[in-house]
Short mmCIF file of C-alpha atoms in Angstrom, two decimals:
data_model
loop_
_atom_site.label_atom_id
_atom_site.label_comp_id
_atom_site.label_asym_id
_atom_site.label_seq_id
_atom_site.Cartn_x
_atom_site.Cartn_y
_atom_site.Cartn_z
CA ASP D 1 50.87 1.93 49.00
CA SER D 2 50.93 3.62 52.62
CA GLY D 3 51.63 0.22 54.36
CA VAL D 4 48.28 0.69 56.56
CA THR D 5 45.86 -1.90 55.54
CA GLN D 6 41.89 -1.96 56.22
CA THR D 7 39.35 -5.02 55.85
CA PRO D 8 36.93 -5.40 54.38
CA LYS D 9 37.30 -2.94 51.20
CA HIS D 10 33.41 -2.97 50.83
CA LEU D 11 30.54 -3.72 53.38
CA ILE D 12 26.85 -3.83 52.65
CA THR D 13 24.65 -4.36 55.59
CA ALA D 14 20.99 -3.59 56.73
CA THR D 15 19.86 -0.79 59.15
CA GLY D 16 19.80 -2.04 62.75
CA GLN D 17 22.78 -4.32 62.17
CA ARG D 18 26.42 -4.31 63.60
CA VAL D 19 29.51 -4.31 61.66
CA THR D 20 33.34 -4.48 62.56
CA LEU D 21 35.66 -2.60 60.63
CA ARG D 22 39.48 -3.86 60.79
CA CYS D 23 42.99 -1.76 60.59
CA SER D 24 46.47 -2.65 60.64
CA PRO D 25 48.78 0.27 61.09
CA ARG D 26 52.25 0.77 59.28
CA SER D 27 55.05 -1.39 60.71
CA GLY D 28 56.34 0.27 63.88
CA ASP D 29 53.55 2.81 64.10
CA LEU D 30 51.90 3.20 67.41
CA SER D 31 49.10 5.32 66.88
CA VAL D 32 45.82 4.70 64.79
CA TYR D 33 43.10 7.09 64.02
CA TRP D 34 39.58 6.69 62.39
CA TYR D 35 38.16 9.18 60.28
CA GLN D 36 34.58 9.08 58.45
CA GLN D 37 34.17 10.45 54.94
CA SER D 38 30.68 11.26 54.03
CA LEU D 39 29.05 13.68 51.22
CA ASP D 40 27.37 15.99 53.78
CA GLN D 41 30.13 16.04 56.48
CA GLY D 42 33.18 15.59 54.64
CA LEU D 43 36.29 14.13 56.32
CA GLN D 44 35.63 14.06 59.98
CA PHE D 45 38.04 12.62 62.92
CA LEU D 46 36.58 10.06 64.87
CA ILE D 47 38.79 8.74 67.50
CA HIS D 48 42.63 8.33 68.18
CA TYR D 49 44.50 5.40 70.02
CA TYR D 50 47.99 5.43 71.00
CA ASN D 51 49.55 1.99 72.24
CA GLY D 52 46.12 0.61 73.09
CA GLU D 53 44.74 3.77 75.15
CA GLU D 54 42.05 6.12 73.92
CA ARG D 55 43.96 9.63 73.25
CA ALA D 56 41.32 11.74 71.96
CA LYS D 57 37.50 11.62 70.69
CA GLY D 58 35.97 13.59 67.92
CA ASN D 59 32.27 13.33 66.48
CA ILE D 60 31.96 9.83 67.21
CA LEU D 61 28.25 8.67 67.97
CA GLU D 62 27.77 6.55 71.11
CA ARG D 63 26.70 3.60 68.92
CA PHE D 64 30.19 3.50 67.52
CA SER D 65 33.25 2.19 69.62
CA ALA D 66 36.83 1.44 68.73
CA GLN D 67 39.76 -0.34 70.66
CA GLN D 68 43.42 -0.89 69.65
CA PHE D 69 44.84 -4.32 70.32
CA PRO D 70 48.21 -5.59 71.89
CA ASP D 71 49.29 -6.25 68.38
CA LEU D 72 48.38 -2.35 67.43
CA HIS D 73 45.75 -3.45 65.04
CA SER D 74 42.40 -1.48 65.65
CA GLU D 75 38.85 -2.36 65.20
CA LEU D 76 35.80 0.08 64.71
CA ASN D 77 32.52 -1.19 65.78
CA LEU D 78 29.37 0.30 64.42
CA SER D 79 26.04 -0.86 65.95
CA SER D 80 22.37 0.01 65.37
CA LEU D 81 23.41 0.98 62.03
CA GLU D 82 21.29 3.78 60.23
CA LEU D 83 21.07 4.90 56.72
CA GLY D 84 23.12 7.99 57.49
CA ASP D 85 25.99 5.88 58.75
CA SER D 86 26.81 4.81 55.02
CA ALA D 87 30.32 6.28 54.34
CA LEU D 88 33.95 5.82 53.78
CA TYR D 89 35.71 4.90 56.81
CA PHE D 90 39.40 5.55 56.97
CA CYS D 91 42.19 4.33 59.53
CA ALA D 92 45.22 6.14 59.73
CA SER D 93 48.52 5.65 61.70
CA SER D 94 51.39 7.72 62.81
CA PRO D 95 54.74 6.72 64.34
CA ARG D 96 54.48 7.95 67.96
CA GLN D 97 51.72 9.40 70.23
CA GLY D 98 50.08 11.56 67.90
CA GLY D 99 51.67 14.92 68.35
CA LEU D 100 50.57 17.81 66.04
CA GLU D 101 53.74 17.35 63.94
CA GLU D 102 53.21 13.60 62.99
CA THR D 103 52.18 12.82 59.56
CA GLN D 104 49.21 10.61 59.27
CA TYR D 105 49.35 7.96 56.59
CA PHE D 106 45.74 6.56 55.47
CA GLY D 107 44.64 3.09 54.65
CA PRO D 108 42.58 2.52 51.59
CA GLY D 109 39.34 2.86 53.45
CA THR D 110 36.18 0.68 53.90
CA ARG D 111 32.95 1.85 52.01
CA LEU D 112 30.19 0.98 53.98
CA LEU D 113 26.60 0.85 52.72
CA VAL D 114 23.69 0.60 54.82
CA LEU D 115 20.48 -0.31 52.99
CA ALA W 1 37.79 27.24 66.82
CA GLN W 2 39.95 25.48 64.11
CA LYS W 3 38.85 25.56 60.57
CA VAL W 4 40.06 24.84 57.06
CA THR W 5 38.37 26.40 54.13
CA GLN W 6 38.78 25.47 50.59
CA ALA W 7 36.62 27.60 48.82
CA GLN W 8 37.06 25.86 45.34
CA THR W 9 35.05 22.91 45.06
CA GLU W 10 35.76 21.78 41.45
CA ILE W 11 38.29 23.13 38.81
CA SER W 12 38.54 22.05 35.47
CA VAL W 13 41.72 22.71 33.49
CA VAL W 14 43.19 21.27 30.13
CA GLU W 15 46.46 19.23 30.32
CA LYS W 16 49.56 21.42 30.61
CA GLU W 17 47.88 24.12 32.36
CA ASP W 18 49.01 25.30 35.62
CA VAL W 19 46.50 25.27 38.31
CA THR W 20 46.47 26.76 42.08
CA LEU W 21 44.40 25.10 44.88
CA ASP W 22 43.56 27.79 47.46
CA CYS W 23 43.70 26.93 51.27
CA VAL W 24 42.69 29.18 54.20
CA TYR W 25 42.86 28.30 57.69
CA GLU W 26 41.80 29.58 61.05
CA THR W 27 43.48 28.56 64.13
CA ARG W 28 44.48 30.77 67.66
CA ASP W 29 47.39 28.32 68.29
CA THR W 30 50.77 29.93 67.61
CA THR W 31 52.24 26.18 66.71
CA TYR W 32 50.32 24.20 63.98
CA TYR W 33 50.87 21.93 60.97
CA LEU W 34 49.51 22.07 57.61
CA PHE W 35 49.02 19.34 55.54
CA TRP W 36 47.78 18.42 51.82
CA TYR W 37 46.49 15.11 50.87
CA LYS W 38 45.51 13.78 47.53
CA GLN W 39 42.49 11.46 46.89
CA PRO W 40 42.44 9.89 43.48
CA PRO W 41 39.59 8.21 42.09
CA SER W 42 40.46 4.96 43.64
CA GLY W 43 39.66 6.33 46.90
CA GLU W 44 42.68 6.15 49.08
CA LEU W 45 44.26 9.37 50.81
CA VAL W 46 47.80 10.09 49.85
CA PHE W 47 50.26 12.27 51.88
CA LEU W 48 51.73 15.02 49.85
CA ILE W 49 53.20 17.50 52.17
CA ARG W 50 53.48 18.82 55.57
CA ARG W 51 54.68 22.39 56.83
CA ASN W 52 54.95 23.79 60.28
CA SER W 53 53.71 27.18 61.38
CA PHE W 54 57.11 28.55 61.82
CA ASP W 55 58.44 27.56 58.12
CA GLU W 56 57.12 29.89 55.75
CA GLN W 57 59.63 29.04 53.11
CA ASN W 58 57.78 27.87 50.08
CA GLU W 59 58.40 24.33 48.64
CA ILE W 60 59.01 22.94 45.38
CA SER W 61 58.62 19.21 44.65
CA GLY W 62 58.72 18.21 40.75
CA ARG W 63 55.51 20.03 39.32
CA TYR W 64 54.02 20.53 42.81
CA SER W 65 54.90 23.82 44.79
CA TRP W 66 53.28 25.10 48.11
CA ASN W 67 52.85 28.78 49.12
CA PHE W 68 52.40 29.26 52.77
CA GLN W 69 51.63 32.87 54.06
CA LYS W 70 50.62 33.28 57.56
CA SER W 71 49.88 36.93 57.06
CA THR W 72 46.55 35.69 55.20
CA SER W 73 46.55 32.41 56.99
CA SER W 74 46.94 30.46 53.71
CA PHE W 75 48.48 27.30 52.47
CA ASN W 76 48.11 27.13 48.59
CA PHE W 77 48.90 24.50 46.23
CA THR W 78 49.90 24.76 42.62
CA ILE W 79 50.52 22.12 40.06
CA THR W 80 52.66 23.10 37.27
CA ALA W 81 52.08 21.58 33.60
CA SER W 82 49.07 19.55 34.84
CA GLN W 83 48.76 15.76 33.70
CA VAL W 84 45.59 13.92 33.56
CA VAL W 85 46.99 11.82 36.33
CA ASP W 86 46.65 14.85 38.64
CA SER W 87 42.80 14.62 38.60
CA ALA W 88 41.80 13.94 41.93
CA VAL W 89 40.21 15.49 45.04
CA TYR W 90 42.85 17.42 47.15
CA PHE W 91 42.33 18.11 50.76
CA CYS W 92 44.24 20.67 52.84
CA ALA W 93 44.31 19.82 56.61
CA LEU W 94 45.35 21.50 59.82
CA SER W 95 46.83 19.95 63.13
CA GLY W 96 46.73 22.18 66.27
CA TYR W 97 48.25 22.05 69.66
CA ASN W 98 46.57 19.92 71.96
CA GLN W 99 44.30 18.61 69.61
CA GLY W 100 44.96 15.05 70.32
CA GLY W 101 46.47 14.51 66.84
CA LYS W 102 43.23 15.35 65.31
CA LEU W 103 43.40 16.52 61.46
CA ILE W 104 40.74 19.22 60.65
CA PHE W 105 40.11 19.08 56.96
CA GLY W 106 38.86 21.49 54.52
CA GLN W 107 35.84 20.16 52.04
CA GLY W 108 38.39 19.22 49.41
CA THR W 109 39.00 20.39 45.72
CA GLU W 110 38.34 18.30 43.10
CA LEU W 111 40.53 18.97 40.12
CA SER W 112 39.88 17.52 36.91
CA VAL W 113 42.50 17.61 34.34
CA LYS W 114 41.59 17.01 30.65
CA PRO W 115 43.41 15.65 27.88
#
């Protein structure tokens, strides 16, 4: 158990809908990262937050947004969902501001299925 | 551009065999970190090891060992006396300078250890 929690574990929804994925980092960690794992794209970095502020963006669609709250939990919002958004979404956390040396500890993931 | 290549998509071995998972990376950074993660059938990503670009010493942890060679841009992972519980997908990842903490993952190698 990495100490990172994600809810829900599974989510089934329809095209065009909006969902929110939630992540709580390890106790004391200030950085949160979101990744998407799909069969065709593999593991792709989406976005990084440090202490409530966005630090880096990856291949995140405009339909997707995220935020990190004062209690350091983070939410990833996916809207106007398409079939291709079906994937496993991981949250990870690290102790500080996300330097290249920091190990990222991953949560169990949220498996999203868009029908 | 930064890239990680795991050329072996699937490997199948019989229990107690040794197996090496290959990882080749590309980066122009002089300072970078390399990681290995394990994704068992349950789906979570488990951190295994972190290595910085200035430390080329091989590392051994129980049945696991890692061979880092800058000259060939490789960071290979060997499991000695494999066990059924080693069956998983293994990912190699790269973290570079000024990347905002982004991990760049290889496509993964699925290891199947048969009894």
